[in-house]
Coordinates of C-alpha atoms in Angstrom, one line a residue:
Chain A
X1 CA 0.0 0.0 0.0
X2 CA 1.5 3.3 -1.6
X3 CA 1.4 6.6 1.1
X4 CA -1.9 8.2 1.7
X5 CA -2.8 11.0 0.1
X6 CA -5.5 13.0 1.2
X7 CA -7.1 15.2 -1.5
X8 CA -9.1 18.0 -0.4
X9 CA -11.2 19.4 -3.1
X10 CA -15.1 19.8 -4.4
X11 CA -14.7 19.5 -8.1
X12 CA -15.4 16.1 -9.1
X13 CA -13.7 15.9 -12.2
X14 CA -10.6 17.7 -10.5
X15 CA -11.0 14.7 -8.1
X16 CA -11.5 11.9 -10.6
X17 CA -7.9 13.2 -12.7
X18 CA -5.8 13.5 -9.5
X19 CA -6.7 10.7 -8.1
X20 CA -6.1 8.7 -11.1
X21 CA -3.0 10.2 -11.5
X22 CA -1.5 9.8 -7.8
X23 CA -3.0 6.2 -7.9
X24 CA -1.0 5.4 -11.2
X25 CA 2.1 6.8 -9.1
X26 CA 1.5 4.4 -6.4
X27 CA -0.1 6.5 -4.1
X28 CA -3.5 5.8 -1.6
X29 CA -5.4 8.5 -2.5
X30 CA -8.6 9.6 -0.3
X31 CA -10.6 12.5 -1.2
X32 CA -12.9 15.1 0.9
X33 CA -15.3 17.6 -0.6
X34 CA -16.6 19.3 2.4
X35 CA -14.5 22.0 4.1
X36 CA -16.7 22.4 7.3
X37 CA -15.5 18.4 8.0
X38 CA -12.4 18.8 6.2
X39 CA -10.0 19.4 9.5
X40 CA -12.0 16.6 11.4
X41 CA -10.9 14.0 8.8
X42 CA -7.3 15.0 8.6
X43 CA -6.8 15.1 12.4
X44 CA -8.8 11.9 13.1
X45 CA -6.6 9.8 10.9
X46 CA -3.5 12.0 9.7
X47 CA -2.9 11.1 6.0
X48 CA 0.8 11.0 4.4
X49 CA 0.0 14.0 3.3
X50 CA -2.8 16.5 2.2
X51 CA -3.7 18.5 -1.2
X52 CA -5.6 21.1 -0.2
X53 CA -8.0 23.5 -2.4
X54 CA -8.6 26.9 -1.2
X55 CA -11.9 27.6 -2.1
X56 CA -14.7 25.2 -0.4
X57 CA -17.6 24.6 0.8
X58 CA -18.4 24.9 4.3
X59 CA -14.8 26.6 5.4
X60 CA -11.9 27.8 3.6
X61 CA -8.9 26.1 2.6
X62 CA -6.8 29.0 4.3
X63 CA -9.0 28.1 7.8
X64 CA -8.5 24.5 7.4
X65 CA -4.3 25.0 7.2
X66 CA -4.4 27.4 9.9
X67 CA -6.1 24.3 12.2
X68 CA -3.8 21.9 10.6
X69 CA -0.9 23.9 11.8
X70 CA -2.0 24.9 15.2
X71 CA -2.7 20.7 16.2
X72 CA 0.2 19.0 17.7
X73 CA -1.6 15.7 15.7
X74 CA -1.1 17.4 12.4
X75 CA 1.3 20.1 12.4
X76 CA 4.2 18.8 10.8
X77 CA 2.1 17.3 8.2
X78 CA 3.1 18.0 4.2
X79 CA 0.6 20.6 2.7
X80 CA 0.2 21.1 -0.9
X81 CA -2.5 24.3 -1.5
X82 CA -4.6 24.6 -4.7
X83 CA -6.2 27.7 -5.6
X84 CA -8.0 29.5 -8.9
X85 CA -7.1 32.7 -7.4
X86 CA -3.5 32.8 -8.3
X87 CA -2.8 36.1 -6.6
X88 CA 0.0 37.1 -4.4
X89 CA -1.9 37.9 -1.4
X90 CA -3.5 34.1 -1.7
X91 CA 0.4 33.1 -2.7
X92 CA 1.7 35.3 0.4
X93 CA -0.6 34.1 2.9
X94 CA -0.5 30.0 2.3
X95 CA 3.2 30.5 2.9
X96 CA 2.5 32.1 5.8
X97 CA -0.2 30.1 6.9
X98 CA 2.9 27.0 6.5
X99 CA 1.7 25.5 2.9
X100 CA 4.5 23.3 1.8
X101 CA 4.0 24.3 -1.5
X102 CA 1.4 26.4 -3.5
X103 CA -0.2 25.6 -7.1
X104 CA -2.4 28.1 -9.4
X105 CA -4.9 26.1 -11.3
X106 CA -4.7 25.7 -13.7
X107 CA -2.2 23.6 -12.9
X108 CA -0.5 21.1 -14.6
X109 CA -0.3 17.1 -14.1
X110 CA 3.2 17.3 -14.0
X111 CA 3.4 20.2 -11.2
X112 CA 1.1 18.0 -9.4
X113 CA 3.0 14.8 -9.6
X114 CA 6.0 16.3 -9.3
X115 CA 5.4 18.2 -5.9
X116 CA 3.7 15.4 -4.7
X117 CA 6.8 12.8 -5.4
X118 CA 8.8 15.7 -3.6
X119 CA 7.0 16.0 -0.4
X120 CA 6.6 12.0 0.1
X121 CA 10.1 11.5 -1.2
Chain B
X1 CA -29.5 81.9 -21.8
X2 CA -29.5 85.6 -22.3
X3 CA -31.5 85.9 -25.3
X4 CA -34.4 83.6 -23.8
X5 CA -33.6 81.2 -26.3
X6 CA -34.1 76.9 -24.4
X7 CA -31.3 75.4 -25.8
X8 CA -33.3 72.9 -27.4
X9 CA -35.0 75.5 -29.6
X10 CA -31.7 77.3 -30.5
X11 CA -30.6 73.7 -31.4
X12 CA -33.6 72.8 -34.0
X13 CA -32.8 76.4 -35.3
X14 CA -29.5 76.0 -36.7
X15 CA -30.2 71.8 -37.4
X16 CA -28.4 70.2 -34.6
X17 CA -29.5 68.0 -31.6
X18 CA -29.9 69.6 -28.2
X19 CA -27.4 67.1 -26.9
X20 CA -25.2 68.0 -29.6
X21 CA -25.2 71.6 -28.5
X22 CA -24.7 70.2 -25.2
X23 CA -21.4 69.2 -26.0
X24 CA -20.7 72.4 -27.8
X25 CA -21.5 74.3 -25.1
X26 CA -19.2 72.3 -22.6
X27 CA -16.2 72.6 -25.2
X28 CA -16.2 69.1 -25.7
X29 CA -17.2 69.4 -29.5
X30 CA -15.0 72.2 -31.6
X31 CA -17.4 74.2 -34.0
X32 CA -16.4 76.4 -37.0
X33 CA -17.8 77.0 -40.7
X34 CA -21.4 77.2 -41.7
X35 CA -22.5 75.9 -38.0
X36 CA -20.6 78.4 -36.3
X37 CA -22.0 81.1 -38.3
X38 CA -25.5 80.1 -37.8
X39 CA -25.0 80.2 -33.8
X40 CA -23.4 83.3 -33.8
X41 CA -26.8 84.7 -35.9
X42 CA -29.0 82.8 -33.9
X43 CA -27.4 84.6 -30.3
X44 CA -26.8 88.2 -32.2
X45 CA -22.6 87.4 -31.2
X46 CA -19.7 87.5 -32.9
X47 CA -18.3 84.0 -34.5
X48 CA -15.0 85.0 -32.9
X49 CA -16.5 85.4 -29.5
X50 CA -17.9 81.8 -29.6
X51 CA -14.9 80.2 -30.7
X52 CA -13.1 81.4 -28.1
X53 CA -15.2 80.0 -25.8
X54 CA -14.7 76.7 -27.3
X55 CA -11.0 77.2 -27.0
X56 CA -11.5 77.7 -23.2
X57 CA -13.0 74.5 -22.7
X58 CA -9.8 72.6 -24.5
X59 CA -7.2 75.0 -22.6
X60 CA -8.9 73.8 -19.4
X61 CA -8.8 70.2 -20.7
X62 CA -5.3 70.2 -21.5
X63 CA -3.9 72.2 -18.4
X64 CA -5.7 69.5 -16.4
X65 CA -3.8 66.7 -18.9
X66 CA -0.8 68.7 -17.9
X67 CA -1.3 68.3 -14.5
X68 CA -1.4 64.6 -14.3
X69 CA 1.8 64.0 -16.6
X70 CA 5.2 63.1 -15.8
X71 CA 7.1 65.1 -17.6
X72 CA 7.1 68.9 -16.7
X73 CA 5.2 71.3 -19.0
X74 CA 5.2 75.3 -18.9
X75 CA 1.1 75.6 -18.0
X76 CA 1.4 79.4 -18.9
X77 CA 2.1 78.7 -22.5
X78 CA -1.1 76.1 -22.5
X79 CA -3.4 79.6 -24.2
X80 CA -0.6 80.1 -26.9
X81 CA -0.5 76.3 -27.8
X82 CA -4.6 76.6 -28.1
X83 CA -4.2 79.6 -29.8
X84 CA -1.3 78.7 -32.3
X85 CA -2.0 75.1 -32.9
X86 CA -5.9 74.8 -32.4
X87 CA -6.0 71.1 -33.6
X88 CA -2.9 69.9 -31.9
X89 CA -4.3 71.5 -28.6
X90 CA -7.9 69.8 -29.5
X91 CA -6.1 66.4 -30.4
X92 CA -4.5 66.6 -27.0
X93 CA -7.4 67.6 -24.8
X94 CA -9.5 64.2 -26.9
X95 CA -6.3 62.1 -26.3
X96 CA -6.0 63.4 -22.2
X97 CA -9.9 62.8 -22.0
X98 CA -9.9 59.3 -23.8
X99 CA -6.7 58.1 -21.5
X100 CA -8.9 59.3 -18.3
X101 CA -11.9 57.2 -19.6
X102 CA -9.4 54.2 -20.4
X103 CA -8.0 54.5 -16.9
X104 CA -11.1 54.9 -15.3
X105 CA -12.5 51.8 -17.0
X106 CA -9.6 49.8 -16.1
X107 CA -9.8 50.9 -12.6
X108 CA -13.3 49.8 -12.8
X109 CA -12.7 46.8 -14.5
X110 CA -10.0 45.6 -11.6
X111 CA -12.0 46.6 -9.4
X112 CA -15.0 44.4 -10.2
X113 CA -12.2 41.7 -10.8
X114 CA -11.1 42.0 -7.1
X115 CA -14.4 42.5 -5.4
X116 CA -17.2 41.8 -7.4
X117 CA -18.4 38.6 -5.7
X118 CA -20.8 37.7 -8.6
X119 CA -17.7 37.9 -11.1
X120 CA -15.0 36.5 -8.5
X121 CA -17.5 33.5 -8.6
X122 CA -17.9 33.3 -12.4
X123 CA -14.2 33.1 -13.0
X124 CA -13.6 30.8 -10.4
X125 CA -16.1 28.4 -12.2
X126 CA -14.5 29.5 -15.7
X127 CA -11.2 28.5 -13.5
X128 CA -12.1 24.8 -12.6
X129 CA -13.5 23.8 -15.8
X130 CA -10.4 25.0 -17.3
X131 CA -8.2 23.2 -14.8
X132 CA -10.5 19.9 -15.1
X133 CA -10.2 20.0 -18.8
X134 CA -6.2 20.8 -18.4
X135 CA -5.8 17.3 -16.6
X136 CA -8.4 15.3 -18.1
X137 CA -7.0 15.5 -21.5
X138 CA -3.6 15.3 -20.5
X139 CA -3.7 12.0 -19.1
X140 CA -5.9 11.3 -22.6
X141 CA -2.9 12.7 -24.3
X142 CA -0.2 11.1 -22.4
X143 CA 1.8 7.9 -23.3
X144 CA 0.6 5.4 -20.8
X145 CA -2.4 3.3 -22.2
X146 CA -6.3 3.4 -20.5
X147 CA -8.8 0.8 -20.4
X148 CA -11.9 1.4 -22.2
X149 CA -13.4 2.3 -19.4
X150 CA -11.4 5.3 -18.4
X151 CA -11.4 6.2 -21.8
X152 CA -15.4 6.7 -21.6
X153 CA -15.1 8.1 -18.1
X154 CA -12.6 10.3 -19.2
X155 CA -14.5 11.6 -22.9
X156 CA -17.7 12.2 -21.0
X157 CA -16.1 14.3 -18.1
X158 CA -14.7 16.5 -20.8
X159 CA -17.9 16.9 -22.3
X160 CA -19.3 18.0 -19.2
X161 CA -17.4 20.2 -18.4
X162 CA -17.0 22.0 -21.5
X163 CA -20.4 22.4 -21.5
X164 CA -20.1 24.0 -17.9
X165 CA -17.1 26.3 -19.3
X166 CA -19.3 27.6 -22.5
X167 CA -22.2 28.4 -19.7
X168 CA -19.7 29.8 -17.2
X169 CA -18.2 32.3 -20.0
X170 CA -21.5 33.1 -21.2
X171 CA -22.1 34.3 -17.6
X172 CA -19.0 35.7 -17.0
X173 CA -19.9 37.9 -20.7
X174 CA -22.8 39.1 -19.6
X175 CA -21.6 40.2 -16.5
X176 CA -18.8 42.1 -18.2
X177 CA -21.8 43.5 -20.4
X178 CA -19.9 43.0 -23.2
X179 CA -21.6 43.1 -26.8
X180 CA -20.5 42.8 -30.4
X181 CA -19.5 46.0 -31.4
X182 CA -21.3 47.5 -27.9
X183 CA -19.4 49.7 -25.4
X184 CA -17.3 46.8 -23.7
X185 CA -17.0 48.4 -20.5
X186 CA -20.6 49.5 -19.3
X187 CA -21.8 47.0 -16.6
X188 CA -24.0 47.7 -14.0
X189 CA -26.8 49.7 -14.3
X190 CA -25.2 52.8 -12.1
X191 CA -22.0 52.4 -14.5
X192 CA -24.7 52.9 -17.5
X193 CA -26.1 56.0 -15.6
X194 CA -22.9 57.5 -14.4
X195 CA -21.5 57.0 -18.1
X196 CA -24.7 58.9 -19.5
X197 CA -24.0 61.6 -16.9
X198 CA -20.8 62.1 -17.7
X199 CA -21.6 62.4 -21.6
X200 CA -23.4 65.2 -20.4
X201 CA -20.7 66.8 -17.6
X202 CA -23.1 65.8 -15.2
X203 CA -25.2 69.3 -15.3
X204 CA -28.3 68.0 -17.2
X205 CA -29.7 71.4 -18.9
X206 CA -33.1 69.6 -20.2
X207 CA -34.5 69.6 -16.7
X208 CA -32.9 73.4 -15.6
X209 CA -35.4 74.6 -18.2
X210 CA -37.8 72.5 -17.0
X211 CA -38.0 70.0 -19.7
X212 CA -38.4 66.3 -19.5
X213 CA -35.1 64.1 -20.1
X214 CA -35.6 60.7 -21.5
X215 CA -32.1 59.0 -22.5
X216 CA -33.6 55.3 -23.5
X217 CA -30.7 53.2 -21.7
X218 CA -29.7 49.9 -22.7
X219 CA -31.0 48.5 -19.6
X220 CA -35.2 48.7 -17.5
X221 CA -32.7 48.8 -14.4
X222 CA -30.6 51.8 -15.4
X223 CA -33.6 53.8 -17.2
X224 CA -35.2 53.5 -13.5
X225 CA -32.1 54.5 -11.7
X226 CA -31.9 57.5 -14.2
X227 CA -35.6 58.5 -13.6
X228 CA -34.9 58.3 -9.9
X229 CA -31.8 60.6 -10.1
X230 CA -33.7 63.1 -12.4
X231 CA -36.2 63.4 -10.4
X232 CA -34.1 64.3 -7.3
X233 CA -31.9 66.9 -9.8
X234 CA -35.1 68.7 -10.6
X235 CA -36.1 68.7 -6.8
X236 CA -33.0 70.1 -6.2
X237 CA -32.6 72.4 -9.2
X238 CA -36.5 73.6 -8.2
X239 CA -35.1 74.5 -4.4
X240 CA -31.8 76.3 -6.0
X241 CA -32.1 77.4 -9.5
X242 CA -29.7 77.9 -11.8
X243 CA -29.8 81.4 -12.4
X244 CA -30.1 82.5 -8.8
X245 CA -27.8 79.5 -7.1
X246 CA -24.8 80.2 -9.6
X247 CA -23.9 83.8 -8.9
X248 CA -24.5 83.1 -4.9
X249 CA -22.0 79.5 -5.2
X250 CA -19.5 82.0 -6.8
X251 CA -19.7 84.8 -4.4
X252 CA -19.3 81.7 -1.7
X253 CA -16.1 80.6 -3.4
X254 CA -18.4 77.4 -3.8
X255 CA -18.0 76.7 -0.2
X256 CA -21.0 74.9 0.9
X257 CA -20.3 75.6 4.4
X258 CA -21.2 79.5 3.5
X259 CA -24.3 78.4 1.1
X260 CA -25.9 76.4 4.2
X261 CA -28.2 79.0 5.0
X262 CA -29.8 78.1 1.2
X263 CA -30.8 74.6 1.7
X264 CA -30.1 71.3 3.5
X265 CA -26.3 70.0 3.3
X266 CA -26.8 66.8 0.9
X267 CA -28.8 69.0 -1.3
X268 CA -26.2 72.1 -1.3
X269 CA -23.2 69.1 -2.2
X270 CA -25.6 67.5 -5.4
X271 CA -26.4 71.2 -6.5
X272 CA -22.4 72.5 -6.6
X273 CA -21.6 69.4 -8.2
X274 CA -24.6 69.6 -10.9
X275 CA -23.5 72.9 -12.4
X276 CA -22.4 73.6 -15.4
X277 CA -18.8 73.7 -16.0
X278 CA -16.9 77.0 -17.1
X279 CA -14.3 79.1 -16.3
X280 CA -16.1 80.6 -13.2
X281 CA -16.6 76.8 -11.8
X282 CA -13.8 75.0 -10.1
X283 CA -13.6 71.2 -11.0
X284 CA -16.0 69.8 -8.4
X285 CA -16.5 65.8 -7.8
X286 CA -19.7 64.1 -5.6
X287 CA -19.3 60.9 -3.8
X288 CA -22.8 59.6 -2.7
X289 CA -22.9 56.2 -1.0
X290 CA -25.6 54.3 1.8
X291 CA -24.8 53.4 5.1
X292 CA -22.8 50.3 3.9
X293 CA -20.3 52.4 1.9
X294 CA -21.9 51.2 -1.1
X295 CA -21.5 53.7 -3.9
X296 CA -25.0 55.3 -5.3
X297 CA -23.2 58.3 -7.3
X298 CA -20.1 59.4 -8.4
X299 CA -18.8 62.2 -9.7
X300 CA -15.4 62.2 -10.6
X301 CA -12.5 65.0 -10.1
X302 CA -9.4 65.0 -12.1
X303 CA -7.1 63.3 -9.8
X304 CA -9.4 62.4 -7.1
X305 CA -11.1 58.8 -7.8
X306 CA -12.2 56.0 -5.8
X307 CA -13.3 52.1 -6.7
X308 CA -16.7 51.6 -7.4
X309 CA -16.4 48.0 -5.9
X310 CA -15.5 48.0 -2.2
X311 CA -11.6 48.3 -1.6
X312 CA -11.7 51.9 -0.8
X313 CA -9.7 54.0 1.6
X314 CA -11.5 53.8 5.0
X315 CA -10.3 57.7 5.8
X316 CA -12.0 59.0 3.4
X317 CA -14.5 61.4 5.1
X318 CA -17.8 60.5 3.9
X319 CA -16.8 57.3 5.6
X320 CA -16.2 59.3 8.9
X321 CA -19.5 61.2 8.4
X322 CA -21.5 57.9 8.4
X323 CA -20.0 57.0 11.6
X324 CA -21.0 60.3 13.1
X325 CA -24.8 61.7 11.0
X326 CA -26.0 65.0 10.9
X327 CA -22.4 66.3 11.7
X328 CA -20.3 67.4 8.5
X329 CA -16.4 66.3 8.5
X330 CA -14.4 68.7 6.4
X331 CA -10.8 68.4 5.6
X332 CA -8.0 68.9 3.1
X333 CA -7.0 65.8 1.8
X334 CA -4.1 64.8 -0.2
X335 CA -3.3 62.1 -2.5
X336 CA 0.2 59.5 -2.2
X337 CA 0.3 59.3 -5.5
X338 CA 0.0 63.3 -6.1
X339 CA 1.3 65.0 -3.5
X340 CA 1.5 68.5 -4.8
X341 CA -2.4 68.2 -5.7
X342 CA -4.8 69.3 -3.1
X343 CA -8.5 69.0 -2.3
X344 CA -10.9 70.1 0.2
X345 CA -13.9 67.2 1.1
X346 CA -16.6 68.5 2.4
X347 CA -19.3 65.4 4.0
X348 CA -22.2 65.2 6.0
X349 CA -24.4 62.2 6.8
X350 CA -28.0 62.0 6.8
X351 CA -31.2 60.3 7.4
X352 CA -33.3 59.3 4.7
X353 CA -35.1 56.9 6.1
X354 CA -35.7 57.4 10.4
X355 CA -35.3 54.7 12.9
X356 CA -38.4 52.7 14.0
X357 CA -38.8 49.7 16.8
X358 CA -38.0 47.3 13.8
X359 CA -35.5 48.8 12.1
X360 CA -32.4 51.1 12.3
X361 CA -31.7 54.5 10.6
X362 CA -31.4 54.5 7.0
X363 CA -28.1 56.2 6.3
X364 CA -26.7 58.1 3.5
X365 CA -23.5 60.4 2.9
X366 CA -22.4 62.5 0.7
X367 CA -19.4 64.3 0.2
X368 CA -18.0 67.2 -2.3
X369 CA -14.7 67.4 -3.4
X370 CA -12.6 70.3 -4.9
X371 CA -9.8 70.0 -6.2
X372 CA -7.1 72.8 -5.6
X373 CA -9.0 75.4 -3.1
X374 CA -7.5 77.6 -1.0
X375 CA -5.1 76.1 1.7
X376 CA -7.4 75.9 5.1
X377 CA -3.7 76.1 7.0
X378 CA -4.8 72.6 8.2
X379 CA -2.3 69.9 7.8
X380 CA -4.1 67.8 5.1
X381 CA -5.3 64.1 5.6
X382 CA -3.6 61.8 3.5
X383 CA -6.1 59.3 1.6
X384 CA -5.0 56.4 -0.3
X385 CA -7.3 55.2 -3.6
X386 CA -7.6 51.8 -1.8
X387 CA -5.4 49.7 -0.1
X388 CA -4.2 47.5 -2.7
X389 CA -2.7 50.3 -5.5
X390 CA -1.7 52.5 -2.6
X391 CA 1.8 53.2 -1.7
X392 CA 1.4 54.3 1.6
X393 CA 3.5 52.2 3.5
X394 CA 3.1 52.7 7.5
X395 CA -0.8 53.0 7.2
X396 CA -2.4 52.2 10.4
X397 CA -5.6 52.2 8.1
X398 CA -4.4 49.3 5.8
X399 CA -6.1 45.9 5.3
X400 CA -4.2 44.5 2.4
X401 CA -0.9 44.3 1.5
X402 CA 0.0 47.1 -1.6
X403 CA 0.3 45.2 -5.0
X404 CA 2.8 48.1 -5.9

């Protein structure tokens, strides 16, 4: 069984691509579409790792690192943020906020492979 | 006008539209020849006289084009360019005027980009089909084989979402307002009204004479936005006419604080703001917005400007009259990104609408803005356009980091 990968995210056919993808690579991929819940999941069974899209339902990405950060049970886990706003301010603040790493969609399948091989390397 | 003549009947005299003579009257349109001649029979004046007055309206334009450049210019010798080289001082008072509508569009534009949370949504839906697309068809692209069944998975999510992206655009376009061959950047209905009013300088003549004004806009909304505003300009133009309100505003230095004996303070503020431009009136802007800071009207000033979607400066002081109604704030203000331009802001707060057990006061501000008045001896405030194009560094009023 590859690492887990949790991907946060409400598109479905962003969802079904990833996932295929990451599985293909070996990879245990889980996915979550709710951001109210989002944080509950991570913490209750920490994944390998989590890809994280900024804009959800429910809660923001942003709200749902800050948590992950501020838990002793999840704070050192590997975050990978996806957004569609591509700004600096969003780029600025998941840096701050302790985002691993930061991709603007559109994204490619490479960037996404390759961070992802990076971070569970 | 002196001879008794409405403009619109001293239009159909010499075979022009009133609107037309509008412009010609505002120096915005240049006249000579056979049309000149038949105005200067029409008002028993001299065809030299007229065009002068035409060639005010373009010195003021380019002295103001002057003051916003970079480089420095000689503003005395602005008459004798206008004088010497009529066409080159008209082609530079269209190209100044054109680059202020461009800039003011674009500001628009980002603005609605930034803060418009109907259009943030429909480009982050544009955004994720895109980026679902993007993927989907790369891994149908790429060199690793799929099982039929991907393959049919993967076909029909790219037909879905296409068919979200084409719907998403179309949203997004309509939004924007755009139109083949229309005006691109005329959105909302307000925009559509305050671009109308600015056609027209903002001082709408029709309705000083008592006439009725009907412009036809694109848009139900924005013809009812317009009637609503029209109707309040002839209230207000009824409580302070033109002939009698001008000469008193100019003998008050257009200080509404010494015309308050005339009327109520919001009224006063709309009236300066409404009348007609010239050599007598100073370049005077009107900021109206409700008790959410929500802009209703704008009037813009060379050099003073503010978003039209959220973002503002929170010192500006029609802000600070909202958060203190009935009581005007006035103050010199100046600007980061022109710091040898001054203006005064004049704002007062007040109830349209009264409290009741069920609900609150209904709020609204207004605020008048003159550029370059006489220094009050008051250290100015500084106000930034909004926090995101402002350089103000140390700002203890900034939200956002500065994108400069």
């Amino acid at each position: 069984m590859g690492k887990r990968v949790l991907l946060v995210e409400d598109e479905p056919n962003i969802i079904e691509a990833i996932s295929f993808l990451l599985s293909r690579d070996g990879f245990t991929v889980h996915t979550h579409e709710d951001g109210g819940t989002a944080f509950d999941k991570i913490a209750a069974t920490p994944p390998d790792m989590v890809i994280l899209d900024v804009m959800l339902p429910g809660r923001s990405g942003f709200d749902i690192l800050r948590d992950v950060r501020q838990d002793a049970r999840t704070a050192d886990l590997p975050v990978l943020m996806l957004t569609a706003r591509g700004q600096a301010n969003d780029r600025d603040l998941a840096l701050r906020l302790g985002a691993n790493h930061f991709l603007t969609k559109p994204f490619s399948n490479a960037e996404v492979r390759q961070h992802v091989r990076e971070i569970l390397a | 006008m002196d001879r008794g003549l409405r403009q619109a009947d001293l239009a159909a005299r010499v075979g022009i539209s009133a609107s037309y003579l509008n412009l010609i009257e505002h120096g915005r349109r240049r006249i000579g020849g056979a049309l000149l001649a038949r105005l200067a029979q029409e008002l028993e004046a001299d065809p030299a006289a007229l065009s002068r007055g035409a060639e005010r309206g373009t010195v003021d334009r380019i002295r103001a084009a002057a003051t916003e450049a970079t480089v420095s210019v000689d503003l005395d010798r602005a008459e004798d360019l206008a004088a010497r080289y009529p066409d080159w001082a008209a082609l530079i008072a269209q190209q100044a005027q054109r680059i202020g509508t461009l800039q003011d569009q674009l500001r628009t534009l980002s603005d609605r980009m930034g803060h418009d949370p109907e259009l943030a949504a429909s480009l982050h839906e544009v955004v994720s089909s895109v980026t679902s697309i993007r993927s989907t068809a790369s891994i149908l692209t790429g060199e690793e084989p799929l099982d039929r069944d991907w393959l049919d998975r993967f076909h029909g999510n790219i037909n879905v979402e296409a068919r979200r992206l084409v719907q998403s655009v179309e949203q997004m376009t309509a939004l924007l307002g755009v139109t083949n061959g229309g005006d691109p950047m005329v959105q909302s209905p307000r925009e559509t009204v305050d671009a109308a009013l600015r056609a027209r300088d903002f001082h709408l003549a029709e309705l000083e004479q008592g006439q009725a004004l009907d412009l036809d806009l694109p848009t139900p909304q924005a013809n009812a936005l317009f009637a609503a505003f029209c109707d309040t300009y002839r209230q207000d133009a009824a409580a302070l006419p033109l002939d009698r309100f001008l000469p008193q505003a100019i003998a008050a230095d257009f200080d509404p604080g010494r015309l308050s004996q005339l009327a109520a303070p919001d009224r006063l503020m709309r009236r300066l703001a409404s009348l007609p431009s010239g050599p007598e009136v100073p370049p005077l802007g009107l900021v109206i917005c409700d008790g959410a800071g929500a802009i209703l009207h704008h009037k813009p000033v060379p050099g003073f400007d503010l978003p039209d979607f959220g973002a503002a400066c929170s010192l500006w002081p029609h802000y600070t009259a909202l958060s203190q109604p009935g009581r005007p704030v006035a103050c010199d203000v100046l600007r980061p990104t022109l710091p040898d331009v001054r203006f005064r802001a004049t704002a007062i707060a007040v109830e349209i609408a009264p409290a009741s057990l069920s609900h609150p006061p209904v709020l609204r501000a207004t605020m008048l803005v003159r550029r370059d008045p006489v220094p009050s001896g008051i250290a100015p405030l500084a106000v930034g356009p909004g926090c995101r194009i402002c350089p103000s560094p140390d700002c203890a009023a900034r939200r956002e980091p500065s994108g400069l």
